Amino acid sequence: METTEKKKRVLSMVQPTGTFTIGNYFGALKNFAALQDEYECVYAMADLHAITVRQEPKQLRENVYKSYALTLACGIDLDKSILFLQSQVPEHSQLAWILNCYTQFGELSRMTQFKDKSAKHADNINAGLFTYPCLMAADILLYQADYVPIGADQKQHLELTRNIAERFNGVYSPTFTVPDGIIPKNGARVMSLADPTKKMSKSDDNVNSFITLLDPRDTIIKKFKRAVTDSEACVRFAEGKDGINNLMGIYSAATGKTMEEIEAEFAGKGYGDFKVAVGETVADVLAPIQEKFAELYADKKYLEKCFAENAEKAHYIARKTVSKVMRKIGYINL
Ligand code: TYM
């Protein structure tokens, strides 16, 4: 007997920063493509989230095209998955407002990303920065997602999303699917090459601290060669060896090798050899993505067609959830 079991749904988003770091890639984007066969996947550019920090309009527009093309180049197949722009589906803002009213000030105050970002942008601690996790909860809950592929830094936001969903379901009746995270074993927390106690981030002032998906091959190798390590000169995974642990994590995420296999491969070799191997391997992983990106980014008409078609598909799903939520709350929703 044939069973037609409904596929579970996956939802995730990235901020359209123009190009992404290998942290974004190994932490999340790589999984976006890998999950497409088993799940019904919905992905988006979080361009509403982007304005929690000041954006130059022309640059933001360009970054959205670029990020969309780059996400597609990471392997999203639009015959299988949806990839849309968050700002083109108004239900995100609509549900975010509603969820604001089911989230406590104290919960939002505890978000470490809010604390970090408000320290970094002390001149613009806007309300959006504070309530950002409610918008992220709306992103996820609108699509009734079962799973959310993310890096470790988004775990706290996902936990809050689960709490908001459970709270709403408890006040009314089951309305939202309570989602689980999909966090990769390796690559969930790629650290800065200049300071391996800090997360790798594109907003870092030191360009040598991060690798972007569009860095040329020789830049990638050069940046890895400069990566901060330690003076032991032995490739092994151990406490206190943050720099080497990070490079091993990246190499592992890129090759699928375990830490033991990496230690064996580089036994008796110095950090110089290891760094070049990591650089070359990462450059090899990125080469086909860069090639595909160049092709897609050159065709803005095609990208615009994708924006429109995918926003419509996302809107169809999101609308149903908002309608259900409005009914539960008691709004008149004819
Ligand atoms: P964003 O745009 O900062 O990052 C996108 C994804 O990349 C992961 N990531 C990392 N993973 C490993 N190591 C790193 N150094 C690293 N840096 C970033 C992030 O964990 C994330 O998975 N709020 C989100 C975007 C968002 C979202 C959502 C995600 C908006 N709505 C709904 C999931 C579901 C953010 O700012 O990610």
Short mmCIF file of C-alpha atoms and ligand atoms in Angstrom, two decimals:
data_model
loop_
_atom_site.label_atom_id
_atom_site.label_comp_id
_atom_site.label_asym_id
_atom_site.label_seq_id
_atom_site.Cartn_x
_atom_site.Cartn_y
_atom_site.Cartn_z
CA MET A 1 0.00 0.00 0.00
CA GLU A 2 1.33 3.39 -0.94
CA THR A 3 1.64 5.93 1.84
CA THR A 4 1.55 9.60 0.97
CA GLU A 5 2.92 11.01 4.19
CA LYS A 6 3.08 14.78 4.24
CA LYS A 7 6.62 16.11 4.29
CA LYS A 8 7.68 18.02 7.38
CA ARG A 9 8.45 21.68 6.85
CA VAL A 10 11.75 23.51 7.27
CA LEU A 11 12.07 27.31 7.58
CA SER A 12 15.14 29.47 7.81
CA MET A 13 16.35 32.93 6.87
CA VAL A 14 19.53 34.96 6.55
CA GLN A 15 20.10 38.67 6.72
CA PRO A 16 20.94 40.08 3.29
CA THR A 17 24.41 41.37 4.03
CA GLY A 18 25.53 41.19 0.38
CA THR A 19 27.98 38.40 0.84
CA PHE A 20 28.03 35.76 3.56
CA THR A 21 30.83 34.39 5.70
CA ILE A 22 31.84 30.75 5.85
CA GLY A 23 30.18 30.87 9.29
CA ASN A 24 26.82 31.51 7.60
CA TYR A 25 27.64 28.79 5.11
CA PHE A 26 28.74 25.98 7.41
CA GLY A 27 26.32 27.01 10.17
CA ALA A 28 23.21 27.28 8.02
CA LEU A 29 23.32 27.69 4.23
CA LYS A 30 24.96 24.34 3.55
CA ASN A 31 22.09 22.67 5.38
CA PHE A 32 19.50 24.66 3.42
CA ALA A 33 20.40 22.74 0.28
CA ALA A 34 20.95 19.41 2.05
CA LEU A 35 17.44 19.37 3.53
CA GLN A 36 15.54 19.98 0.29
CA ASP A 37 14.83 16.38 -0.67
CA GLU A 38 13.55 15.22 2.66
CA TYR A 39 11.56 18.30 3.67
CA GLU A 40 9.36 21.00 2.25
CA CYS A 41 11.73 23.94 2.60
CA VAL A 42 10.91 27.62 2.89
CA TYR A 43 13.82 30.07 2.97
CA ALA A 44 14.02 33.85 2.88
CA MET A 45 16.16 36.96 2.96
CA ALA A 46 15.46 38.64 6.31
CA ASP A 47 15.40 42.16 4.89
CA LEU A 48 12.98 43.43 7.56
CA HIS A 49 15.50 42.39 10.21
CA ALA A 50 18.24 44.23 8.31
CA ILE A 51 16.90 47.70 9.16
CA THR A 52 17.43 47.25 12.90
CA VAL A 53 20.77 48.82 11.98
CA ARG A 54 20.87 51.83 9.65
CA GLN A 55 21.06 50.90 5.96
CA GLU A 56 21.85 53.03 2.93
CA PRO A 57 18.88 52.44 0.53
CA LYS A 58 20.89 51.85 -2.65
CA GLN A 59 23.26 49.51 -0.83
CA LEU A 60 20.42 47.59 0.84
CA ARG A 61 18.71 47.03 -2.52
CA GLU A 62 21.93 45.79 -4.08
CA ASN A 63 22.68 43.57 -1.09
CA VAL A 64 19.29 41.90 -1.40
CA TYR A 65 19.88 40.96 -5.05
CA LYS A 66 23.37 39.79 -4.22
CA SER A 67 22.40 37.76 -1.16
CA TYR A 68 19.48 36.15 -2.97
CA ALA A 69 21.71 35.12 -5.89
CA LEU A 70 24.34 33.83 -3.48
CA THR A 71 21.82 31.80 -1.48
CA LEU A 72 20.55 30.24 -4.69
CA ALA A 73 24.16 29.55 -5.69
CA CYS A 74 24.61 27.60 -2.44
CA GLY A 75 22.33 24.99 -3.95
CA ILE A 76 18.70 26.02 -3.47
CA ASP A 77 16.54 24.44 -6.14
CA LEU A 78 13.42 26.52 -6.75
CA ASP A 79 11.56 23.54 -8.14
CA LYS A 80 11.79 22.03 -4.67
CA SER A 81 12.04 24.95 -2.26
CA ILE A 82 10.75 28.48 -1.78
CA LEU A 83 13.20 31.40 -1.47
CA PHE A 84 11.54 34.78 -0.99
CA LEU A 85 12.09 38.29 0.35
CA GLN A 86 10.62 38.79 3.81
CA SER A 87 9.51 42.38 3.06
CA GLN A 88 7.32 41.13 0.20
CA VAL A 89 5.11 39.04 2.48
CA PRO A 90 3.26 41.46 4.78
CA GLU A 91 2.12 38.72 7.18
CA HIS A 92 5.59 38.78 8.76
CA SER A 93 5.05 42.28 10.11
CA GLN A 94 1.45 41.49 10.97
CA LEU A 95 2.18 38.39 13.04
CA ALA A 96 5.25 40.02 14.59
CA TRP A 97 3.03 42.72 16.12
CA ILE A 98 0.66 40.13 17.49
CA LEU A 99 3.49 38.05 18.98
CA ASN A 100 4.93 41.20 20.59
CA CYS A 101 1.87 41.11 22.80
CA TYR A 102 2.59 37.55 23.91
CA THR A 103 6.24 38.16 24.74
CA GLN A 104 7.55 39.62 27.98
CA PHE A 105 9.92 42.56 28.30
CA GLY A 106 12.08 40.43 30.61
CA GLU A 107 12.40 37.66 28.01
CA LEU A 108 13.58 40.08 25.34
CA SER A 109 15.97 41.76 27.79
CA ARG A 110 17.78 38.46 28.23
CA MET A 111 18.63 38.01 24.54
CA THR A 112 22.41 38.08 24.20
CA GLN A 113 22.26 39.29 20.59
CA PHE A 114 20.29 42.34 21.74
CA LYS A 115 22.88 43.06 24.42
CA ASP A 116 25.76 42.68 21.94
CA LYS A 117 24.15 44.73 19.19
CA SER A 118 23.02 47.52 21.50
CA ALA A 119 26.58 47.79 22.83
CA LYS A 120 27.88 47.97 19.26
CA HIS A 121 25.28 50.47 18.01
CA ALA A 122 24.88 52.55 21.16
CA ASP A 123 23.63 55.54 19.14
CA ASN A 124 20.70 53.57 17.67
CA ILE A 125 19.19 51.20 20.21
CA ASN A 126 15.81 51.20 18.49
CA ALA A 127 12.67 49.32 19.50
CA GLY A 128 13.05 47.04 16.47
CA LEU A 129 16.40 45.82 17.72
CA PHE A 130 14.73 44.93 21.00
CA THR A 131 11.67 43.17 19.54
CA TYR A 132 13.61 41.51 16.70
CA PRO A 133 13.14 38.02 18.24
CA CYS A 134 9.35 38.43 17.93
CA LEU A 135 9.75 39.04 14.20
CA MET A 136 11.96 35.99 13.98
CA ALA A 137 9.33 33.98 15.88
CA ALA A 138 6.72 35.22 13.41
CA ASP A 139 8.95 34.14 10.50
CA ILE A 140 9.08 30.62 11.83
CA LEU A 141 5.56 30.20 13.20
CA LEU A 142 3.86 31.63 10.09
CA TYR A 143 5.02 28.59 8.13
CA GLN A 144 4.23 26.07 10.87
CA ALA A 145 7.85 24.93 10.58
CA ASP A 146 8.87 21.65 12.16
CA TYR A 147 12.59 22.34 11.82
CA VAL A 148 14.81 25.42 11.67
CA PRO A 149 18.41 25.02 10.40
CA ILE A 150 20.55 27.61 12.20
CA GLY A 151 23.98 28.23 13.67
CA ALA A 152 24.45 28.05 17.45
CA ASP A 153 24.14 31.84 17.86
CA GLN A 154 20.42 31.67 16.96
CA LYS A 155 19.59 28.96 19.49
CA GLN A 156 18.39 31.42 22.11
CA HIS A 157 16.01 33.04 19.61
CA LEU A 158 14.63 29.66 18.64
CA GLU A 159 14.11 28.76 22.29
CA LEU A 160 12.11 31.98 22.72
CA THR A 161 10.10 31.14 19.59
CA ARG A 162 9.17 27.80 21.15
CA ASN A 163 8.12 29.51 24.36
CA ILE A 164 5.96 32.04 22.50
CA ALA A 165 4.34 29.25 20.45
CA GLU A 166 3.61 27.17 23.54
CA ARG A 167 2.23 30.18 25.36
CA PHE A 168 -0.10 31.12 22.51
CA ASN A 169 -1.21 27.51 22.08
CA GLY A 170 -1.90 27.38 25.82
CA VAL A 171 -3.91 30.61 25.96
CA TYR A 172 -6.10 29.61 22.98
CA SER A 173 -5.79 26.11 21.54
CA PRO A 174 -3.09 24.46 19.39
CA THR A 175 -2.33 27.03 16.68
CA PHE A 176 1.40 26.89 16.01
CA THR A 177 3.75 24.00 15.39
CA VAL A 178 6.49 24.12 18.03
CA PRO A 179 9.75 23.97 16.01
CA ASP A 180 13.07 22.22 16.67
CA GLY A 181 16.46 23.51 15.59
CA ILE A 182 18.81 21.74 13.21
CA ILE A 183 22.28 22.74 14.32
CA PRO A 184 25.24 21.12 12.53
CA LYS A 185 27.72 19.06 14.52
CA ASN A 186 30.63 20.93 12.97
CA GLY A 187 30.40 24.50 11.76
CA ALA A 188 27.65 25.59 14.15
CA ARG A 189 29.98 28.20 15.59
CA VAL A 190 32.74 29.30 13.25
CA MET A 191 35.02 31.69 15.10
CA SER A 192 36.97 34.77 14.01
CA LEU A 193 40.36 33.99 12.46
CA ALA A 194 41.86 36.98 14.28
CA ASP A 195 40.30 36.31 17.68
CA PRO A 196 39.05 32.72 17.99
CA THR A 197 37.14 33.50 21.17
CA LYS A 198 34.74 35.64 19.08
CA LYS A 199 32.16 34.50 16.52
CA MET A 200 33.15 35.03 12.88
CA SER A 201 31.09 37.94 11.62
CA LYS A 202 31.07 40.08 8.50
CA SER A 203 30.53 43.20 10.57
CA ASP A 204 33.98 42.75 12.16
CA ASP A 205 36.22 45.74 11.42
CA ASN A 206 39.15 43.44 10.69
CA VAL A 207 38.61 41.91 7.21
CA ASN A 208 41.22 39.25 7.95
CA SER A 209 39.01 37.86 10.70
CA PHE A 210 36.42 36.43 8.28
CA ILE A 211 36.26 34.60 4.96
CA THR A 212 33.39 35.54 2.67
CA LEU A 213 31.88 33.22 0.10
CA LEU A 214 33.05 35.61 -2.61
CA ASP A 215 36.68 35.98 -1.50
CA PRO A 216 39.12 35.04 -4.28
CA ARG A 217 41.15 31.86 -3.81
CA ASP A 218 44.44 33.58 -2.96
CA THR A 219 42.72 35.88 -0.43
CA ILE A 220 41.19 32.84 1.27
CA ILE A 221 44.55 31.10 1.55
CA LYS A 222 46.26 34.30 2.71
CA LYS A 223 43.66 34.88 5.42
CA PHE A 224 44.00 31.32 6.71
CA LYS A 225 47.79 31.67 6.74
CA ARG A 226 47.40 34.70 9.01
CA ALA A 227 44.91 32.99 11.35
CA VAL A 228 45.80 33.26 15.03
CA THR A 229 46.89 29.91 16.53
CA ASP A 230 49.20 28.97 19.43
CA SER A 231 52.85 28.10 19.92
CA GLU A 232 52.49 24.34 20.40
CA ALA A 233 52.79 23.53 16.68
CA CYS A 234 50.76 20.34 16.99
CA VAL A 235 47.44 19.89 15.17
CA ARG A 236 45.25 18.48 17.90
CA PHE A 237 41.83 19.37 19.29
CA ALA A 238 42.24 20.43 22.91
CA GLU A 239 41.10 22.92 25.49
CA GLY A 240 42.94 26.24 25.28
CA LYS A 241 43.75 25.79 21.57
CA ASP A 242 40.88 27.98 20.32
CA GLY A 243 42.56 28.95 17.06
CA ILE A 244 43.48 25.40 16.04
CA ASN A 245 40.14 24.03 17.28
CA ASN A 246 38.41 26.54 15.03
CA LEU A 247 40.50 25.66 11.98
CA MET A 248 39.91 21.96 12.66
CA GLY A 249 36.18 22.66 12.94
CA ILE A 250 36.20 24.45 9.59
CA TYR A 251 38.24 21.70 7.95
CA SER A 252 35.91 19.11 9.40
CA ALA A 253 32.82 20.96 8.19
CA ALA A 254 34.36 21.24 4.70
CA THR A 255 35.57 17.64 4.39
CA GLY A 256 33.34 15.61 6.71
CA LYS A 257 36.46 14.28 8.46
CA THR A 258 36.42 13.71 12.22
CA MET A 259 38.85 15.45 14.59
CA GLU A 260 40.76 12.16 15.02
CA GLU A 261 41.14 11.79 11.27
CA ILE A 262 42.40 15.37 10.98
CA GLU A 263 44.90 14.84 13.81
CA ALA A 264 46.19 11.71 12.05
CA GLU A 265 46.39 13.47 8.68
CA PHE A 266 48.55 16.27 10.07
CA ALA A 267 50.59 14.29 12.61
CA GLY A 268 54.20 15.50 12.43
CA LYS A 269 53.28 18.45 10.23
CA GLY A 270 53.42 22.11 11.26
CA TYR A 271 50.68 24.72 11.37
CA GLY A 272 51.90 26.18 8.05
CA ASP A 273 50.97 23.01 6.13
CA PHE A 274 47.69 22.70 7.98
CA LYS A 275 46.63 26.29 7.33
CA VAL A 276 47.34 25.97 3.61
CA ALA A 277 45.34 22.73 3.47
CA VAL A 278 42.37 24.38 5.20
CA GLY A 279 42.61 27.38 2.85
CA GLU A 280 42.78 25.25 -0.29
CA THR A 281 39.93 23.01 0.84
CA VAL A 282 37.66 25.96 1.63
CA ALA A 283 38.56 27.62 -1.68
CA ASP A 284 37.65 24.36 -3.48
CA VAL A 285 34.27 24.25 -1.71
CA LEU A 286 33.55 27.87 -2.64
CA ALA A 287 34.70 27.78 -6.28
CA PRO A 288 31.50 26.26 -7.77
CA ILE A 289 29.35 28.56 -5.59
CA GLN A 290 31.22 31.60 -6.90
CA GLU A 291 30.80 30.45 -10.47
CA LYS A 292 27.08 29.88 -10.09
CA PHE A 293 26.71 33.20 -8.26
CA ALA A 294 28.31 35.17 -11.12
CA GLU A 295 25.85 33.63 -13.56
CA LEU A 296 22.77 34.35 -11.41
CA TYR A 297 23.77 37.82 -10.30
CA ALA A 298 24.23 38.92 -13.90
CA ASP A 299 20.58 38.16 -14.62
CA LYS A 300 18.53 40.60 -12.55
CA LYS A 301 15.39 39.97 -14.61
CA TYR A 302 15.52 36.30 -13.65
CA LEU A 303 16.05 37.20 -10.00
CA GLU A 304 13.07 39.56 -10.06
CA LYS A 305 10.90 36.85 -11.55
CA CYS A 306 12.00 34.56 -8.70
CA PHE A 307 11.21 37.27 -6.11
CA ALA A 308 7.65 37.61 -7.41
CA GLU A 309 6.87 33.90 -7.83
CA ASN A 310 8.32 32.91 -4.50
CA ALA A 311 6.70 35.74 -2.53
CA GLU A 312 3.37 34.55 -3.87
CA LYS A 313 4.00 30.97 -2.78
CA ALA A 314 5.11 32.10 0.69
CA HIS A 315 2.16 34.46 0.98
CA TYR A 316 -0.25 31.59 0.33
CA ILE A 317 1.05 29.65 3.35
CA ALA A 318 1.49 32.68 5.62
CA ARG A 319 -2.02 33.98 4.96
CA LYS A 320 -3.61 30.80 6.28
CA THR A 321 -1.73 31.03 9.58
CA VAL A 322 -2.57 34.70 10.11
CA SER A 323 -6.19 34.03 9.38
CA LYS A 324 -6.25 31.25 11.96
CA VAL A 325 -4.49 33.44 14.54
CA MET A 326 -6.94 36.30 14.00
CA ARG A 327 -9.90 34.01 14.51
CA LYS A 328 -8.44 32.60 17.73
CA ILE A 329 -7.78 36.05 19.17
CA GLY A 330 -11.30 37.19 18.38
CA TYR A 331 -10.74 39.56 15.49
CA ILE A 332 -13.41 39.90 12.90
CA ASN A 333 -11.90 38.17 9.89
CA LEU A 334 -14.43 37.83 7.12
P1 TYM B 1 22.26 35.83 10.37
O1 TYM B 1 21.88 36.51 9.11
O2 TYM B 1 23.13 36.56 11.34
O3 TYM B 1 22.97 34.46 10.03
C1 TYM B 1 22.40 33.53 9.13
C2 TYM B 1 22.67 32.13 9.61
O4 TYM B 1 24.09 31.92 9.73
C3 TYM B 1 24.40 31.45 11.04
N1 TYM B 1 25.72 31.99 11.44
C4 TYM B 1 26.75 31.24 11.85
N2 TYM B 1 26.88 29.92 12.00
C5 TYM B 1 28.08 29.47 12.43
N3 TYM B 1 29.15 30.27 12.71
C6 TYM B 1 29.04 31.61 12.56
N4 TYM B 1 30.10 32.39 12.82
C7 TYM B 1 27.80 32.16 12.11
N5 TYM B 1 27.37 33.41 11.86
C8 TYM B 1 26.09 33.29 11.45
C9 TYM B 1 23.29 31.96 11.92
O5 TYM B 1 23.16 31.18 13.08
C10 TYM B 1 22.08 31.86 11.01
O6 TYM B 1 21.54 30.57 11.04
N6 TYM B 1 18.05 36.28 13.02
C11 TYM B 1 18.74 35.53 11.99
C12 TYM B 1 18.00 35.52 10.67
C13 TYM B 1 16.59 35.08 10.77
C14 TYM B 1 16.13 33.76 10.95
C15 TYM B 1 14.72 33.84 10.95
C16 TYM B 1 16.79 32.51 11.08
C17 TYM B 1 15.51 35.89 10.69
N7 TYM B 1 14.38 35.14 10.79
C18 TYM B 1 13.94 32.70 11.09
C19 TYM B 1 15.99 31.39 11.23
C20 TYM B 1 14.60 31.48 11.24
C21 TYM B 1 20.10 36.14 11.74
O7 TYM B 1 20.33 37.29 12.00
O8 TYM B 1 20.97 35.29 11.12
#
